[in-house]
Short mmCIF file of C-alpha atoms in Angstrom, two decimals:
data_model
loop_
_atom_site.label_atom_id
_atom_site.label_comp_id
_atom_site.label_asym_id
_atom_site.label_seq_id
_atom_site.Cartn_x
_atom_site.Cartn_y
_atom_site.Cartn_z
CA MET U 74 0.23 0.44 -0.11
CA SER U 75 1.13 4.12 -0.88
CA GLU U 76 1.10 6.43 1.51
CA ALA U 77 -1.60 7.99 -0.69
CA ASP U 78 -4.43 4.69 0.54
CA LEU U 79 -3.39 5.60 3.73
CA LEU U 80 -4.31 8.61 4.72
CA PHE U 81 -7.43 8.09 2.47
CA ILE U 82 -8.23 5.83 4.06
CA GLU U 83 -7.30 7.37 7.04
CA CYS U 84 -9.36 10.35 6.26
CA LEU U 85 -12.50 8.44 6.17
CA ALA U 86 -12.09 7.04 9.22
CA HIS U 87 -12.26 10.69 10.88
CA LEU U 88 -14.52 11.73 8.57
CA GLU U 89 -16.65 8.86 9.78
CA VAL U 90 -16.29 9.11 13.83
CA GLN U 91 -15.19 13.00 14.12
CA GLY U 92 -18.26 13.91 11.05
CA GLY U 93 -15.45 16.12 9.76
CA VAL U 94 -11.73 16.76 9.00
CA HIS U 95 -9.54 20.09 9.66
CA LEU U 96 -6.30 18.60 6.95
CA LYS U 97 -3.19 20.32 6.03
CA ASN U 98 -2.07 21.24 2.72
CA LEU U 99 1.24 21.05 1.06
CA THR U 100 3.51 23.52 2.06
CA GLY U 101 1.53 21.97 5.90
CA GLU U 102 -0.44 25.08 6.89
CA ARG U 103 -3.37 24.27 7.97
CA GLU U 104 -6.32 24.43 5.65
CA THR U 105 -9.37 26.89 6.11
CA ARG U 106 -12.30 25.17 6.56
CA ASP U 107 -13.04 22.41 8.19
CA HIS U 108 -14.14 19.29 5.27
CA TYR U 109 -17.23 17.15 6.56
CA LEU U 110 -19.06 14.37 6.20
CA THR U 111 -21.81 15.02 4.27
CA GLU U 112 -19.66 16.60 0.96
CA GLY U 113 -18.92 12.44 0.49
CA HIS U 114 -16.01 10.97 0.01
CA ARG U 115 -14.93 12.03 -3.97
CA TRP U 116 -13.20 15.43 -2.62
CA VAL U 117 -10.98 12.51 -0.63
CA VAL U 118 -10.88 10.45 -3.60
CA ASN U 119 -9.50 13.37 -6.01
CA ARG U 120 -6.52 14.81 -2.88
CA PHE U 121 -5.19 11.15 -1.85
CA ASP U 122 -6.04 10.09 -5.58
CA PRO U 123 -5.70 6.42 -3.86
CA ASP U 124 -5.41 2.80 -5.44
CA LEU U 125 -10.09 2.03 -4.65
CA ASP U 126 -8.92 -0.97 -6.35
CA LYS U 127 -6.21 -1.92 -5.02
CA LEU U 128 -8.64 -1.57 -1.52
CA GLN U 129 -11.31 -3.10 -2.52
CA ASP U 130 -9.34 -6.43 -3.56
CA LEU U 131 -7.34 -6.14 -0.54
CA GLU U 132 -10.82 -6.11 1.39
CA LEU U 133 -10.20 -3.36 3.09
CA ILE U 134 -12.62 -0.69 1.80
CA GLN U 135 -16.19 -1.63 -0.18
CA LYS U 136 -19.59 0.37 -1.09
CA PRO U 137 -22.27 1.22 1.45
CA TYR U 138 -25.43 -1.13 2.04
CA ILE U 139 -28.53 -0.08 2.08
CA ASP U 140 -30.92 -2.45 3.68
CA GLY U 141 -28.26 -5.15 2.37
CA GLU U 142 -28.71 -3.50 -1.33
CA SER U 143 -24.73 -2.12 -2.32
CA ARG U 144 -25.26 1.52 -3.31
CA GLU U 145 -23.85 3.87 -5.26
CA ARG U 146 -24.77 7.12 -3.77
CA ILE U 147 -26.10 8.28 -0.54
CA ILE U 148 -28.22 11.43 -0.35
CA ARG U 149 -26.93 11.89 -3.58
CA ARG U 150 -23.35 11.59 -2.86
CA ARG U 151 -19.99 8.78 -3.66
CA PHE U 152 -19.43 7.33 -0.39
CA TRP U 153 -16.87 4.59 0.45
CA ASP U 154 -17.06 1.98 4.03
CA LEU U 155 -13.87 0.50 5.39
CA THR U 156 -13.96 -2.92 6.60
CA SER U 157 -13.00 -4.03 9.80
CA SER U 158 -9.90 -4.57 8.14
CA GLY U 159 -10.13 -1.19 7.44
CA ARG U 160 -10.55 0.36 10.28
CA ASP U 161 -8.04 -2.11 12.33
CA LEU U 162 -5.02 0.02 9.71
CA VAL U 163 -6.09 3.38 11.67
CA ASP U 164 -5.09 4.05 15.19
CA ILE U 165 -8.96 5.65 15.70
CA ASP U 166 -11.60 4.62 18.65
CA PHE U 167 -15.13 3.32 16.12
CA SER U 168 -17.11 2.88 19.41
CA GLY U 169 -17.29 3.83 22.91
CA LYS U 170 -18.60 5.92 25.10
CA ASN U 171 -20.37 8.03 22.96
CA ILE U 172 -19.27 7.36 19.82
CA GLY U 173 -21.20 4.54 18.92
CA ASP U 174 -21.67 0.31 18.99
CA PRO U 175 -19.68 -1.63 17.37
CA GLY U 176 -20.53 -2.61 13.64
CA GLU U 177 -21.77 0.80 12.85
CA HIS U 178 -21.06 2.11 8.95
CA VAL U 179 -20.80 3.94 7.55
CA VAL U 180 -24.30 4.82 7.10
CA HIS U 181 -25.16 4.95 10.63
CA LYS U 182 -22.12 7.15 10.64
CA LEU U 183 -23.87 9.19 8.24
CA GLY U 184 -27.25 9.95 9.74
CA HIS U 185 -26.35 10.12 13.01
CA HIS U 186 -24.85 13.29 12.03
CA LEU U 187 -26.94 14.15 9.78
CA THR U 188 -29.19 13.59 12.53
CA ARG U 189 -26.78 15.97 15.19
CA TRP U 190 -27.26 18.95 12.66
CA TRP U 191 -29.99 19.09 12.56
CA ALA U 192 -31.22 18.69 16.29
CA LYS U 193 -28.06 21.77 17.00
CA GLU U 194 -30.13 23.99 14.54
CA GLN U 195 -34.35 23.69 15.58
CA TRP U 196 -32.78 23.95 19.19
CA GLY U 197 -29.83 24.40 19.64
CA ASP U 198 -27.51 23.44 22.80
CA ASN U 199 -28.13 26.15 25.25
CA ASP U 200 -29.00 26.50 29.22
CA PHE U 201 -31.56 25.24 28.86
CA LEU U 202 -30.84 21.82 27.07
CA GLU U 203 -28.26 19.21 26.46
CA ILE U 204 -27.72 17.48 23.42
CA GLU U 205 -25.64 14.17 23.69
CA SER U 206 -24.38 11.33 21.28
CA PHE U 207 -24.70 7.26 21.43
CA PRO U 208 -25.92 8.37 25.41
CA THR U 209 -26.81 5.61 27.78
CA ILE U 210 -30.54 5.63 30.06
CA ASP U 211 -31.95 2.93 31.78
CA GLY U 212 -29.16 -0.18 30.27
CA ALA U 213 -30.23 1.04 27.34
CA GLU U 214 -27.99 3.15 24.00
CA LEU U 215 -29.33 6.01 21.91
CA ASP U 216 -27.66 7.04 19.55
CA PHE U 217 -28.96 10.28 20.10
CA VAL U 218 -31.22 12.82 22.31
CA VAL U 219 -31.77 16.08 24.09
CA TRP U 220 -32.01 16.53 27.44
CA ASN U 221 -34.26 18.82 29.04
CA LYS U 222 -31.88 20.23 31.33
CA GLY U 223 -33.33 20.70 35.00
CA GLY U 224 -30.62 22.26 37.22
CA PHE U 225 -32.21 22.29 40.21
CA GLN U 226 -30.05 19.29 41.97
CA MET U 227 -26.69 19.03 41.53
CA VAL U 228 -25.09 15.65 42.82
CA GLY U 229 -21.31 14.97 41.89
CA GLY U 230 -21.39 17.81 39.71
CA GLU U 231 -24.54 15.19 37.66
CA ASP U 232 -27.85 17.11 37.53
CA ILE U 233 -29.81 14.01 38.16
CA ASP U 234 -33.41 16.22 37.51
CA LYS U 235 -32.33 16.05 33.44
CA TYR U 236 -34.47 14.40 31.58
CA VAL U 237 -34.93 13.86 27.73
CA ARG U 238 -37.16 15.80 25.97
CA HIS U 239 -36.20 13.83 22.46
CA SER U 240 -35.10 10.99 21.69
CA PHE U 241 -33.30 9.84 18.26
CA GLU U 242 -33.12 5.86 16.85
CA ILE U 243 -31.55 5.94 13.37
CA GLU U 244 -32.03 2.93 11.31
CA THR U 245 -30.07 1.09 8.08
CA GLY U 246 -31.83 -2.06 7.76
CA THR U 247 -35.02 -4.38 8.22
CA ALA U 248 -32.37 -7.19 8.54
CA ASP U 249 -33.28 -7.20 12.01
CA VAL U 250 -36.76 -7.61 12.99
CA SER U 251 -36.14 -7.49 17.12
CA GLY U 252 -33.73 -4.66 16.81
CA ILE U 253 -36.53 -2.99 14.81
CA GLU U 254 -37.93 -4.37 17.74
CA SER U 255 -36.18 -3.03 20.42
CA ASP U 256 -35.78 0.11 18.88
CA ALA U 257 -39.51 0.70 19.10
CA GLN U 258 -39.26 0.00 22.39
CA LYS U 259 -36.80 2.33 23.49
CA LEU U 260 -38.60 5.15 21.96
CA ALA U 261 -41.76 4.03 24.08
CA TYR U 262 -40.73 3.50 26.95
CA LEU U 263 -38.43 7.92 27.84
CA ARG U 264 -40.47 10.75 28.38
CA GLY U 265 -40.32 13.80 25.92
CA ASP U 266 -40.73 13.81 21.79
CA SER U 267 -39.48 10.40 19.39
CA TRP U 268 -37.99 11.03 15.90
CA TRP U 269 -36.98 7.43 14.13
CA VAL U 270 -34.56 9.05 11.05
CA PHE U 271 -34.39 6.07 8.34
CA PRO U 272 -31.74 6.31 5.12
CA THR U 273 -34.59 5.52 2.91
CA ARG U 274 -38.29 6.34 1.98
CA ALA U 275 -38.59 2.01 0.90
CA VAL U 276 -36.66 1.13 4.92
CA LEU U 277 -38.92 3.16 6.82
CA VAL U 278 -42.16 1.51 4.78
CA LYS U 279 -40.77 -1.16 5.81
CA ALA U 280 -39.79 -0.75 9.35
CA LEU U 281 -43.52 0.59 10.15
CA ASP U 282 -44.58 -2.16 8.23
CA GLU U 283 -43.01 -4.55 10.40
CA LEU U 284 -44.41 -2.33 14.08
CA THR U 285 -48.38 -2.35 12.35
CA LEU U 286 -47.41 -6.41 12.20
CA ARG U 287 -46.26 -7.15 15.83
CA GLY U 288 -49.54 -4.15 16.75
CA TYR U 289 -47.25 -0.55 17.39
CA THR U 290 -49.04 1.36 15.21
CA GLY U 291 -52.35 2.59 14.33
CA LEU U 292 -51.78 2.19 10.94
CA SER U 293 -53.06 -0.38 8.49
CA ARG U 294 -50.91 -2.57 6.71
CA PRO U 295 -49.84 -2.99 3.89
CA ILE U 296 -47.67 0.32 4.45
CA PRO U 297 -48.30 2.10 0.49
CA GLU U 298 -44.98 3.67 -0.56
CA THR U 299 -46.34 6.86 -1.39
CA LEU U 300 -47.01 7.82 1.96
CA ALA U 301 -45.85 11.13 2.65
CA VAL U 302 -43.74 11.21 5.52
CA ARG U 303 -42.85 14.46 6.18
CA ASN U 304 -42.58 15.81 9.91
CA HIS U 305 -45.05 17.71 11.78
CA ARG U 306 -47.68 18.43 8.58
CA ASP U 307 -49.01 15.90 6.83
CA THR U 308 -52.30 13.38 7.29
CA TYR U 309 -49.44 11.10 8.63
CA ASN U 310 -47.78 11.11 11.55
CA THR U 311 -51.37 13.11 12.92
CA ARG U 312 -52.26 9.72 12.04
CA LEU U 313 -49.30 8.21 13.86
CA GLU U 314 -49.48 10.46 16.21
CA GLY U 315 -52.65 9.37 17.43
CA SER U 316 -52.33 6.41 17.39
CA GLU U 317 -52.54 3.46 20.54
CA PRO U 318 -50.10 0.81 20.84
CA GLU U 319 -51.31 -2.53 21.51
CA ILE U 320 -49.10 -3.34 23.35
CA GLU U 321 -49.90 -2.49 27.29
CA TRP U 322 -47.00 -1.56 28.88
CA LEU U 323 -45.08 1.39 26.88
CA ASN U 324 -46.02 4.49 27.47
CA HIS U 325 -47.34 6.51 24.44
CA PRO U 326 -47.24 5.46 20.95
CA PRO U 327 -43.27 4.15 19.46
CA VAL U 328 -42.98 6.33 16.36
CA GLN U 329 -44.08 9.82 17.41
CA HIS U 330 -42.24 12.17 14.19
CA VAL U 331 -40.10 9.98 11.05
CA MET U 332 -37.81 11.49 9.08
CA THR U 333 -34.63 10.36 5.92
CA TYR U 334 -31.83 11.00 5.33
CA LYS U 335 -32.82 13.90 2.65
CA GLN U 336 -35.87 15.52 4.47
CA LEU U 337 -32.44 16.34 7.49
CA VAL U 338 -30.25 17.19 4.37
CA ASP U 339 -33.42 19.27 2.63
CA ASP U 340 -33.19 22.05 5.67
CA LEU U 341 -29.45 21.53 6.61
CA LYS U 342 -29.03 22.75 3.13
CA GLN U 343 -30.76 25.75 4.02
CA TRP U 344 -29.63 26.18 7.07
CA ARG U 345 -25.57 25.01 7.27
CA PRO U 346 -24.71 24.89 2.59
CA GLU U 347 -21.48 24.08 3.49
CA LEU U 348 -22.13 21.20 5.04
CA PHE U 349 -22.39 19.98 1.41
CA TYR U 350 -19.99 22.57 -0.67
CA GLY U 351 -18.13 23.19 1.46
CA ALA U 352 -16.70 26.89 1.76
CA SER U 353 -16.71 27.74 -2.37
CA GLY U 354 -18.63 24.94 -3.46
CA ASP U 355 -15.79 24.14 -5.68
CA PHE U 356 -14.90 20.52 -4.26
CA HIS U 357 -17.37 18.14 -6.63
CA GLN U 358 -16.84 17.90 -9.89
CA GLY U 359 -19.30 15.64 -10.67
CA GLU U 360 -20.33 14.70 -8.71
CA SER U 361 -24.96 15.91 -8.46
CA ARG U 362 -25.84 18.87 -5.76
#
């Protein structure tokens, strides 16, 4: 492997875990802008010129998968996914406290960063609300929460009065039906609004169909592929929020809001266009915008 191949893999790793990187130019000086995961990986390929065929033959990178299908593009950008062998080449933690679970790859990480940026623009991170990635609550790990700070009782430096204002789970497929049901239960147990994020409408529809089969929603089956899924302003969510689960021990309907990556992207392009186009928009030759 060449130095360019290794730098390419290292850059993919930092983008995946941190959501962005700050590189140095050819003179060793820090560049004036961040590069974000949401820009896709084409600029990384152009920057380091790795041997992609060789890296695939060595099973260090692969095309990403959504619901078991290989994808050329996600959010209209090209991505590469590091395999477990590719991750072993990089001195960076891919799982752990506030990082995530083992086995989460670029599709899930992309969804997490989109959700985090969207939530920060939507509600902010201020004296009343606190944003946290991958928290563990009552033994269950969630992808993302927005806490409502209590601020009345501090024990050992911890705010014990805070509670969950918004909770998020991010799905990338429907093969693990028990995992979908488990995520629905986690969302239902928590106080506050629950949000479910999916990479595509197709995955969303299949997941809701499985939930409806198990009595978690008041929707009829099969779920139509054309169902509107825009949160807070369509008839679909009105129906879902008003439904009562058939399982008695759930505190409220498990899914109050649903979103796809595209919907997050559409909002973020208005709020933070640099996440997708960079400072000047010249890092995406040949990419669809």
